[in-house]
Tab-separated table of N, CA, C and O in Angstrom:
chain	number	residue	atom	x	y	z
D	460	UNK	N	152.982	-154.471	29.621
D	460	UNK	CA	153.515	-155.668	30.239
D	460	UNK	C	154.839	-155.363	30.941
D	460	UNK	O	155.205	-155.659	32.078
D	461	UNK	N	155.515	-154.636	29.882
D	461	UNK	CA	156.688	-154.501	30.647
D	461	UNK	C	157.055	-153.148	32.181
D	461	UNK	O	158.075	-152.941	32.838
D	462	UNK	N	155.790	-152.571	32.215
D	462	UNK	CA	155.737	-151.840	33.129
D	462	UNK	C	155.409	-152.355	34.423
D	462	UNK	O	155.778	-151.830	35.473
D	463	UNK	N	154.701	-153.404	34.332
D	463	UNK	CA	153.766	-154.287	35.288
D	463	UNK	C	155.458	-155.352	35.623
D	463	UNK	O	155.864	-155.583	36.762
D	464	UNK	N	155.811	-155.591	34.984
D	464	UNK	CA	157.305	-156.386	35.463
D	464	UNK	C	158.012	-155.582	36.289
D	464	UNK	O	158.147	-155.949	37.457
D	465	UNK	N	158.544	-154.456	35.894
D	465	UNK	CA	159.310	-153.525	36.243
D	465	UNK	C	158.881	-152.791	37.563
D	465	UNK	O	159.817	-152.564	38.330
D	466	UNK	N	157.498	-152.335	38.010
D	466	UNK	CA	156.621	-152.130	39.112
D	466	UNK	C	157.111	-153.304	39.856
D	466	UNK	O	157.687	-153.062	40.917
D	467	UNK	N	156.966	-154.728	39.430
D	467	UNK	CA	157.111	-155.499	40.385
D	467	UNK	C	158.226	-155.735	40.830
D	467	UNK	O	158.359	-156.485	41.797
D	468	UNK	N	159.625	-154.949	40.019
D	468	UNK	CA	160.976	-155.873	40.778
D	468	UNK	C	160.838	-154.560	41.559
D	468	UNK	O	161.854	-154.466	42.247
D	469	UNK	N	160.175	-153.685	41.727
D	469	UNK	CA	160.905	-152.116	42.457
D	469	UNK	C	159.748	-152.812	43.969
D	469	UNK	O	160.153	-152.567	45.105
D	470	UNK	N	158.856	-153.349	43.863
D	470	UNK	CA	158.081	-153.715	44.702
D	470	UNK	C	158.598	-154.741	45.555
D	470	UNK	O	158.299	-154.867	46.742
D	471	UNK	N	159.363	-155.453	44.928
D	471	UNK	CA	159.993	-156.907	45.540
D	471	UNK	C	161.252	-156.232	46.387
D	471	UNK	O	161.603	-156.319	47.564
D	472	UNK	N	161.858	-155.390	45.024
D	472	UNK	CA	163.049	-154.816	46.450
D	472	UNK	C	162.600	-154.016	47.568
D	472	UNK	O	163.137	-154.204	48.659
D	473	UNK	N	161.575	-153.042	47.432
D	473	UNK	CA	161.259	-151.952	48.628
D	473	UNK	C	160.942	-153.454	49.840
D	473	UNK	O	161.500	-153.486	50.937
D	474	UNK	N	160.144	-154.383	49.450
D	474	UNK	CA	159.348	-155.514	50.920
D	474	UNK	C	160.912	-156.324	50.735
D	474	UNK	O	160.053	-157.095	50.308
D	475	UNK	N	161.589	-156.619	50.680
D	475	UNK	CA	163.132	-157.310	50.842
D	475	UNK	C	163.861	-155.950	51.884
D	475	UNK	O	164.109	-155.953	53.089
D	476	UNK	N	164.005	-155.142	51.105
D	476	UNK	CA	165.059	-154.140	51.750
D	476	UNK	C	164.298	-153.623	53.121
D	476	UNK	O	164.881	-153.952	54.154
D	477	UNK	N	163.187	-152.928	53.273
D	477	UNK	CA	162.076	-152.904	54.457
D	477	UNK	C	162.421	-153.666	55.388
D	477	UNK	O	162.901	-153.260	56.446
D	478	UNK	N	162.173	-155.127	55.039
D	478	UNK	CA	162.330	-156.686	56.069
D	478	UNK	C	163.380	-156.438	56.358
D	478	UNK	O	163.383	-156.128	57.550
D	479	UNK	N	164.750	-156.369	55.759
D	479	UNK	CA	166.118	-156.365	56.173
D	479	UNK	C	165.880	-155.167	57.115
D	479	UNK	O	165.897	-155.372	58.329
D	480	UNK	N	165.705	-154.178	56.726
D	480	UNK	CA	166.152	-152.644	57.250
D	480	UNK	C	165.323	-153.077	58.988
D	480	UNK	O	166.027	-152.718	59.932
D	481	UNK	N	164.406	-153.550	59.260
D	481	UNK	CA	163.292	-153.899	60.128
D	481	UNK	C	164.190	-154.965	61.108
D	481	UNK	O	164.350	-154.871	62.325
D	482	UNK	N	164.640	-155.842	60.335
D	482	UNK	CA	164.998	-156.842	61.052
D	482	UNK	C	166.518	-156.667	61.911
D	482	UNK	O	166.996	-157.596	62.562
D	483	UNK	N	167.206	-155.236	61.779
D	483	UNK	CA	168.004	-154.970	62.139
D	483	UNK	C	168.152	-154.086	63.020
D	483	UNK	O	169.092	-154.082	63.815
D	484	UNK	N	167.263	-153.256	62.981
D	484	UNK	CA	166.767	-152.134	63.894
D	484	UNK	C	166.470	-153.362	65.244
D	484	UNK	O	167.028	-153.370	66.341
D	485	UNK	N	165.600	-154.167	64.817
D	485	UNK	CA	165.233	-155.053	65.801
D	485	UNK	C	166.038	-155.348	66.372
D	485	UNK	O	166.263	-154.780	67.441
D	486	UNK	N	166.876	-156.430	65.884
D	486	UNK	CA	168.350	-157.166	66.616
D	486	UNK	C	168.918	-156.141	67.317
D	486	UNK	O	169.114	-156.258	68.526
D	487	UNK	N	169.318	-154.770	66.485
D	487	UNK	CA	170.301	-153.935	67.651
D	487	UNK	C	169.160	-153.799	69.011
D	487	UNK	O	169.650	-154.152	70.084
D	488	UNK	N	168.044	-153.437	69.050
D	488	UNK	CA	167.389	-153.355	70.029
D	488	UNK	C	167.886	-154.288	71.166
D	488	UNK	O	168.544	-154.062	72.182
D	489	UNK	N	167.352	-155.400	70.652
D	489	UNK	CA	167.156	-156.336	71.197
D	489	UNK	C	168.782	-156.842	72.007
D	489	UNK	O	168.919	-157.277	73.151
D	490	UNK	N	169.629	-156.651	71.183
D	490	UNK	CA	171.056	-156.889	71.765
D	490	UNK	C	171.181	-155.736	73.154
D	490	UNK	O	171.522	-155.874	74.329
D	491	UNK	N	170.801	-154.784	72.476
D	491	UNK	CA	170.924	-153.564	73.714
D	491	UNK	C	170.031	-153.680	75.022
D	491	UNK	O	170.132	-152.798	75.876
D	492	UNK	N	169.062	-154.864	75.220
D	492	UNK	CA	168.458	-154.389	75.892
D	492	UNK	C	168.807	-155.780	76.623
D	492	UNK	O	168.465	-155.953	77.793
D	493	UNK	N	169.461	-156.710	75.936
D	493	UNK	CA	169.886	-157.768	76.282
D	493	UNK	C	171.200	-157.628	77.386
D	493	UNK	O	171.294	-158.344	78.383
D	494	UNK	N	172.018	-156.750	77.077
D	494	UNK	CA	173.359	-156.549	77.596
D	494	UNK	C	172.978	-155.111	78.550
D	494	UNK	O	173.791	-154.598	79.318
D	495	UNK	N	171.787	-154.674	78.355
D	495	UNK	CA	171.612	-153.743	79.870
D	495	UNK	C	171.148	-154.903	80.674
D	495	UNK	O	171.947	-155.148	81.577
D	496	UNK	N	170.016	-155.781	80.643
D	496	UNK	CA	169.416	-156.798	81.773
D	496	UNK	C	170.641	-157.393	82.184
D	496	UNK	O	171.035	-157.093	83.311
D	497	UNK	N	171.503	-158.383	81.317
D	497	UNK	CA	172.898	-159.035	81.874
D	497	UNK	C	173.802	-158.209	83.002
D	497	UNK	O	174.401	-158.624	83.995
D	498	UNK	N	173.640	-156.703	82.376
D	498	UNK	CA	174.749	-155.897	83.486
D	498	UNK	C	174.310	-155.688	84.805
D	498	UNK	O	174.974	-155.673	85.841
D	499	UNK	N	172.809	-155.488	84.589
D	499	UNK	CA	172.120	-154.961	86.037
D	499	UNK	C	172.098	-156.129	86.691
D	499	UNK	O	172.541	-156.069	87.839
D	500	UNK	N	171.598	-157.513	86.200
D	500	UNK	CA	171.457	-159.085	86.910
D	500	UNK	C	172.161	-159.625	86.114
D	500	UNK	O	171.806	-159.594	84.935
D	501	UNK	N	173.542	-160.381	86.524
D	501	UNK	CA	174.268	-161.487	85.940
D	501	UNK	C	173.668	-162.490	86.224
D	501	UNK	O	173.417	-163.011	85.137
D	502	UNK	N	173.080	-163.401	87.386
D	502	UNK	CA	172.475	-164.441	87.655
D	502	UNK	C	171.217	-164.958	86.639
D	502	UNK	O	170.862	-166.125	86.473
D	503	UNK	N	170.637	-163.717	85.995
D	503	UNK	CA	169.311	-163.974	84.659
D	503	UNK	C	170.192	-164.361	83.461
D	503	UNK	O	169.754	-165.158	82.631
D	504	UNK	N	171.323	-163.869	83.350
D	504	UNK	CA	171.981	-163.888	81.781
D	504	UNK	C	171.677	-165.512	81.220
D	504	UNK	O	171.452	-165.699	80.024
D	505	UNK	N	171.694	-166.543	82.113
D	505	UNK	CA	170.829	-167.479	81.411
D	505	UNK	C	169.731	-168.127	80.567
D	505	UNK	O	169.692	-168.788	79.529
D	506	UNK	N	168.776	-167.612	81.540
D	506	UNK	CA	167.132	-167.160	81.018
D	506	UNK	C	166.856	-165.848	80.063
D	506	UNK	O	165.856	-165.819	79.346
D	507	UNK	N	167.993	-164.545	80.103
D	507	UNK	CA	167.396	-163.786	79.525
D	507	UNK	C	168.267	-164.523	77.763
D	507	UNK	O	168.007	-164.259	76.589
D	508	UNK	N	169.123	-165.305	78.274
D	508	UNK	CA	169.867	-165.534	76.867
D	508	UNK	C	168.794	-166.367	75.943
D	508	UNK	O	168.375	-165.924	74.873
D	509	UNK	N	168.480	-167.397	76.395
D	509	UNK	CA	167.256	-167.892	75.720
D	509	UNK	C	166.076	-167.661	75.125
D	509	UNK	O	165.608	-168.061	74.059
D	510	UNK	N	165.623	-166.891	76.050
D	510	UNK	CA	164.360	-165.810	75.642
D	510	UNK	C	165.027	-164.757	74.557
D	510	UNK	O	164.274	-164.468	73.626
D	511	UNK	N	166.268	-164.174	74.547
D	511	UNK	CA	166.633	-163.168	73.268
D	511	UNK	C	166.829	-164.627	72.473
D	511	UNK	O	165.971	-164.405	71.619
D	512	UNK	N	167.230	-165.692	72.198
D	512	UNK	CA	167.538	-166.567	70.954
D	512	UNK	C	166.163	-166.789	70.298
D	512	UNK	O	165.892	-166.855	69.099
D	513	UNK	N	165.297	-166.894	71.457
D	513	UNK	CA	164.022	-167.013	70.547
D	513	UNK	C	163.021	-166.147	69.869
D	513	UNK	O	162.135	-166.470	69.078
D	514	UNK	N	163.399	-164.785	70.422
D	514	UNK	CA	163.100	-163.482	69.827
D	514	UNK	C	163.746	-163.490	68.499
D	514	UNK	O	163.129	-163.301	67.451
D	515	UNK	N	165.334	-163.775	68.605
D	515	UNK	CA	165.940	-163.571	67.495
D	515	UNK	C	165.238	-164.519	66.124
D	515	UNK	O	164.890	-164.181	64.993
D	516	UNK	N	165.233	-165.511	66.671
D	516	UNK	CA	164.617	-166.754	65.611
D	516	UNK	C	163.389	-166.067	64.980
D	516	UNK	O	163.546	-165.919	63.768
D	517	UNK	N	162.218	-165.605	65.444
D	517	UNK	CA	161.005	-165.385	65.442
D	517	UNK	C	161.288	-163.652	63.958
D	517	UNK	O	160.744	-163.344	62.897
D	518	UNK	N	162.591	-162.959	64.957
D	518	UNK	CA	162.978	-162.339	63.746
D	518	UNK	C	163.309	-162.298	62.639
D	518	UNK	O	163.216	-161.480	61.723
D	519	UNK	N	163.883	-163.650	62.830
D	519	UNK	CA	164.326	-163.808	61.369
D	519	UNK	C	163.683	-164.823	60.762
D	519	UNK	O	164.332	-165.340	59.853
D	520	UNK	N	162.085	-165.499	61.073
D	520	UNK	CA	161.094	-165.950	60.315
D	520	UNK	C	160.555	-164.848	59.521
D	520	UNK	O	160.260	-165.051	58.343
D	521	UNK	N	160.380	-163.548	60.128
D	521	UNK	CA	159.565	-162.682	59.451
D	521	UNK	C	160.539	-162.197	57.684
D	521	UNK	O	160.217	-162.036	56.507
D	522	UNK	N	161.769	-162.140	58.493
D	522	UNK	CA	162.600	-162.039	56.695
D	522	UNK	C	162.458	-163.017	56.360
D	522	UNK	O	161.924	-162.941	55.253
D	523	UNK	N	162.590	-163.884	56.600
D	523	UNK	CA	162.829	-165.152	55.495
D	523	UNK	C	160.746	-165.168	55.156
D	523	UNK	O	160.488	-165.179	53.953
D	524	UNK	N	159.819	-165.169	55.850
D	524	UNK	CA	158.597	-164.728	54.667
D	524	UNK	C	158.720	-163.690	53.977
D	524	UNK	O	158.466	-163.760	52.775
D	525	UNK	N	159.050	-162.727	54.433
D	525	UNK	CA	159.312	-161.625	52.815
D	525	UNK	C	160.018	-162.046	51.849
D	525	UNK	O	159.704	-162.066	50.659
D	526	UNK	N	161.700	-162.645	52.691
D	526	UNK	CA	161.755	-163.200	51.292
D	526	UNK	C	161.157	-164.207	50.036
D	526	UNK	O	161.450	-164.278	48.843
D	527	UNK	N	160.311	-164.845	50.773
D	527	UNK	CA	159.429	-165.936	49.941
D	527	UNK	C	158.418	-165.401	49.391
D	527	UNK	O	157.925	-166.033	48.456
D	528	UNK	N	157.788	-164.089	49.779
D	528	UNK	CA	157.140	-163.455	49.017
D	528	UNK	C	157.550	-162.442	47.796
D	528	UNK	O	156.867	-162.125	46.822
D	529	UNK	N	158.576	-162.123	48.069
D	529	UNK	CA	159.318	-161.350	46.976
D	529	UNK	C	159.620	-162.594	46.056
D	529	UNK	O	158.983	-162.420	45.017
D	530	UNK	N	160.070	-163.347	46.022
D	530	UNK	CA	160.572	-164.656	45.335
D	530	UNK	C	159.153	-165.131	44.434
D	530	UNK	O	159.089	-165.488	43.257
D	531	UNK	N	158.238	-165.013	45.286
D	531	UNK	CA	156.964	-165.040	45.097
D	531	UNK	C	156.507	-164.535	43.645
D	531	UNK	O	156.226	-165.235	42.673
D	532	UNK	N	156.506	-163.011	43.759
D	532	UNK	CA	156.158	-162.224	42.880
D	532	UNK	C	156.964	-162.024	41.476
D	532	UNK	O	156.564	-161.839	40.327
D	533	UNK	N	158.373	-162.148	42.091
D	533	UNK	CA	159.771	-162.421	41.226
D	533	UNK	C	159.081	-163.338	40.004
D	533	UNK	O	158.764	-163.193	38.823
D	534	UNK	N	159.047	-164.516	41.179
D	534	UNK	CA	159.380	-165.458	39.303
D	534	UNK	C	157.882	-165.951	39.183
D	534	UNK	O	157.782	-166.725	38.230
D	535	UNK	N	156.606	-165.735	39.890
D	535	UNK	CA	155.276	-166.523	39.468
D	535	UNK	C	154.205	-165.139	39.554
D	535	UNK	O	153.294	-165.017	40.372
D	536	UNK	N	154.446	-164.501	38.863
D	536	UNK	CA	153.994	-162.993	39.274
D	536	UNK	C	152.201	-163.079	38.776
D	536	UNK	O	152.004	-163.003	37.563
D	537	UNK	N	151.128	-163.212	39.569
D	537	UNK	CA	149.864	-163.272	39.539
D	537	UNK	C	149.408	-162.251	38.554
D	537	UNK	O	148.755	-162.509	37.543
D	538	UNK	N	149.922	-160.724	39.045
D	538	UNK	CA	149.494	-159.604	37.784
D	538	UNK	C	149.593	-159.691	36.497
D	538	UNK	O	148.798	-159.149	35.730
D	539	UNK	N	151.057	-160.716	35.965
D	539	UNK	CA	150.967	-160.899	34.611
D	539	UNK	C	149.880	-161.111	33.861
D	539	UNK	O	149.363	-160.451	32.960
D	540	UNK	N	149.498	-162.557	34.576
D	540	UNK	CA	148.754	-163.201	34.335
D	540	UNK	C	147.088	-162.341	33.932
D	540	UNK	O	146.481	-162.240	32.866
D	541	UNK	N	146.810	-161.893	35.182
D	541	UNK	CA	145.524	-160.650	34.757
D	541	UNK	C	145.536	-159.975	34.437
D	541	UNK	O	144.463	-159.374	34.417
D	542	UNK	N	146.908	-159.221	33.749
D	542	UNK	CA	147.083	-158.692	32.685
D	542	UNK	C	146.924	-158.843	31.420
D	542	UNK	O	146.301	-158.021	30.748
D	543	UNK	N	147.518	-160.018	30.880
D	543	UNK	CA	147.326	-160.778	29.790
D	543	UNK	C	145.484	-160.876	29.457
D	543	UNK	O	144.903	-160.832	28.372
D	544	UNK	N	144.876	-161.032	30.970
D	544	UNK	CA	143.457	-161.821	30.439
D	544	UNK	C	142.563	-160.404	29.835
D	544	UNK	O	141.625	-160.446	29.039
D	545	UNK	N	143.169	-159.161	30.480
D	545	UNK	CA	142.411	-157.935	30.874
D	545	UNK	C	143.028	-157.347	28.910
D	545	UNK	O	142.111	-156.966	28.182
D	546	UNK	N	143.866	-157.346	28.560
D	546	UNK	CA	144.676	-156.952	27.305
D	546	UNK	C	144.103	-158.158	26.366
D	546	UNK	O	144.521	-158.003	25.218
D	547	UNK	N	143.231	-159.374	26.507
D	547	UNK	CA	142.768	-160.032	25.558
D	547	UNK	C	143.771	-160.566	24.888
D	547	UNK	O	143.672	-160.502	23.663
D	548	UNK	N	145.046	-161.257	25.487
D	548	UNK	CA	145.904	-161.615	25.095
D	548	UNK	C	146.104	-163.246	25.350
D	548	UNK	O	147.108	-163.819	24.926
């Protein structure tokens, strides 16, 4: 039992830390590629600003589902459970 807990917090942090590590790589991208279009065309920095806010948003839906899935596993963890049934407990 207590291995099956312990598997799961190392599991919850690797898909938390991943999402973060992911979601940042992204943003710098995305900033960089934001502030080359602005330099080459100032007249887009409008349109391209919007279109990066909604990239950004869309980025940071994907962490915030990992985090709900780690949270997920954290405190309502499914394996316990078929553990318990599989151990005749």
């Amino acid at each position: 039992m207590e291995l099956v807990i312990g598997l799961t917090a190392i599991a919850v942090a690797i898909l938390i830390g991943m999402g973060a590590l992911g979601i940042g790589i992204g943003m710098g991208l995305l900033g960089g590629r934001f502030l080359e279009g602005a330099a080459r065309q100032p007249e887009l920095v409008p349109m391209l600003q919007v279109k990066m806010f909604i990239v950004v948003a869309l980025l940071d839906a994907v962490g915030m589902i990992g985090v709900g899935i780690g949270l997920y596993f954290a405190f309502a963890n499914p394996f316990i459970g078929q553990l318990q049934k599989a151990l005749g407990g």
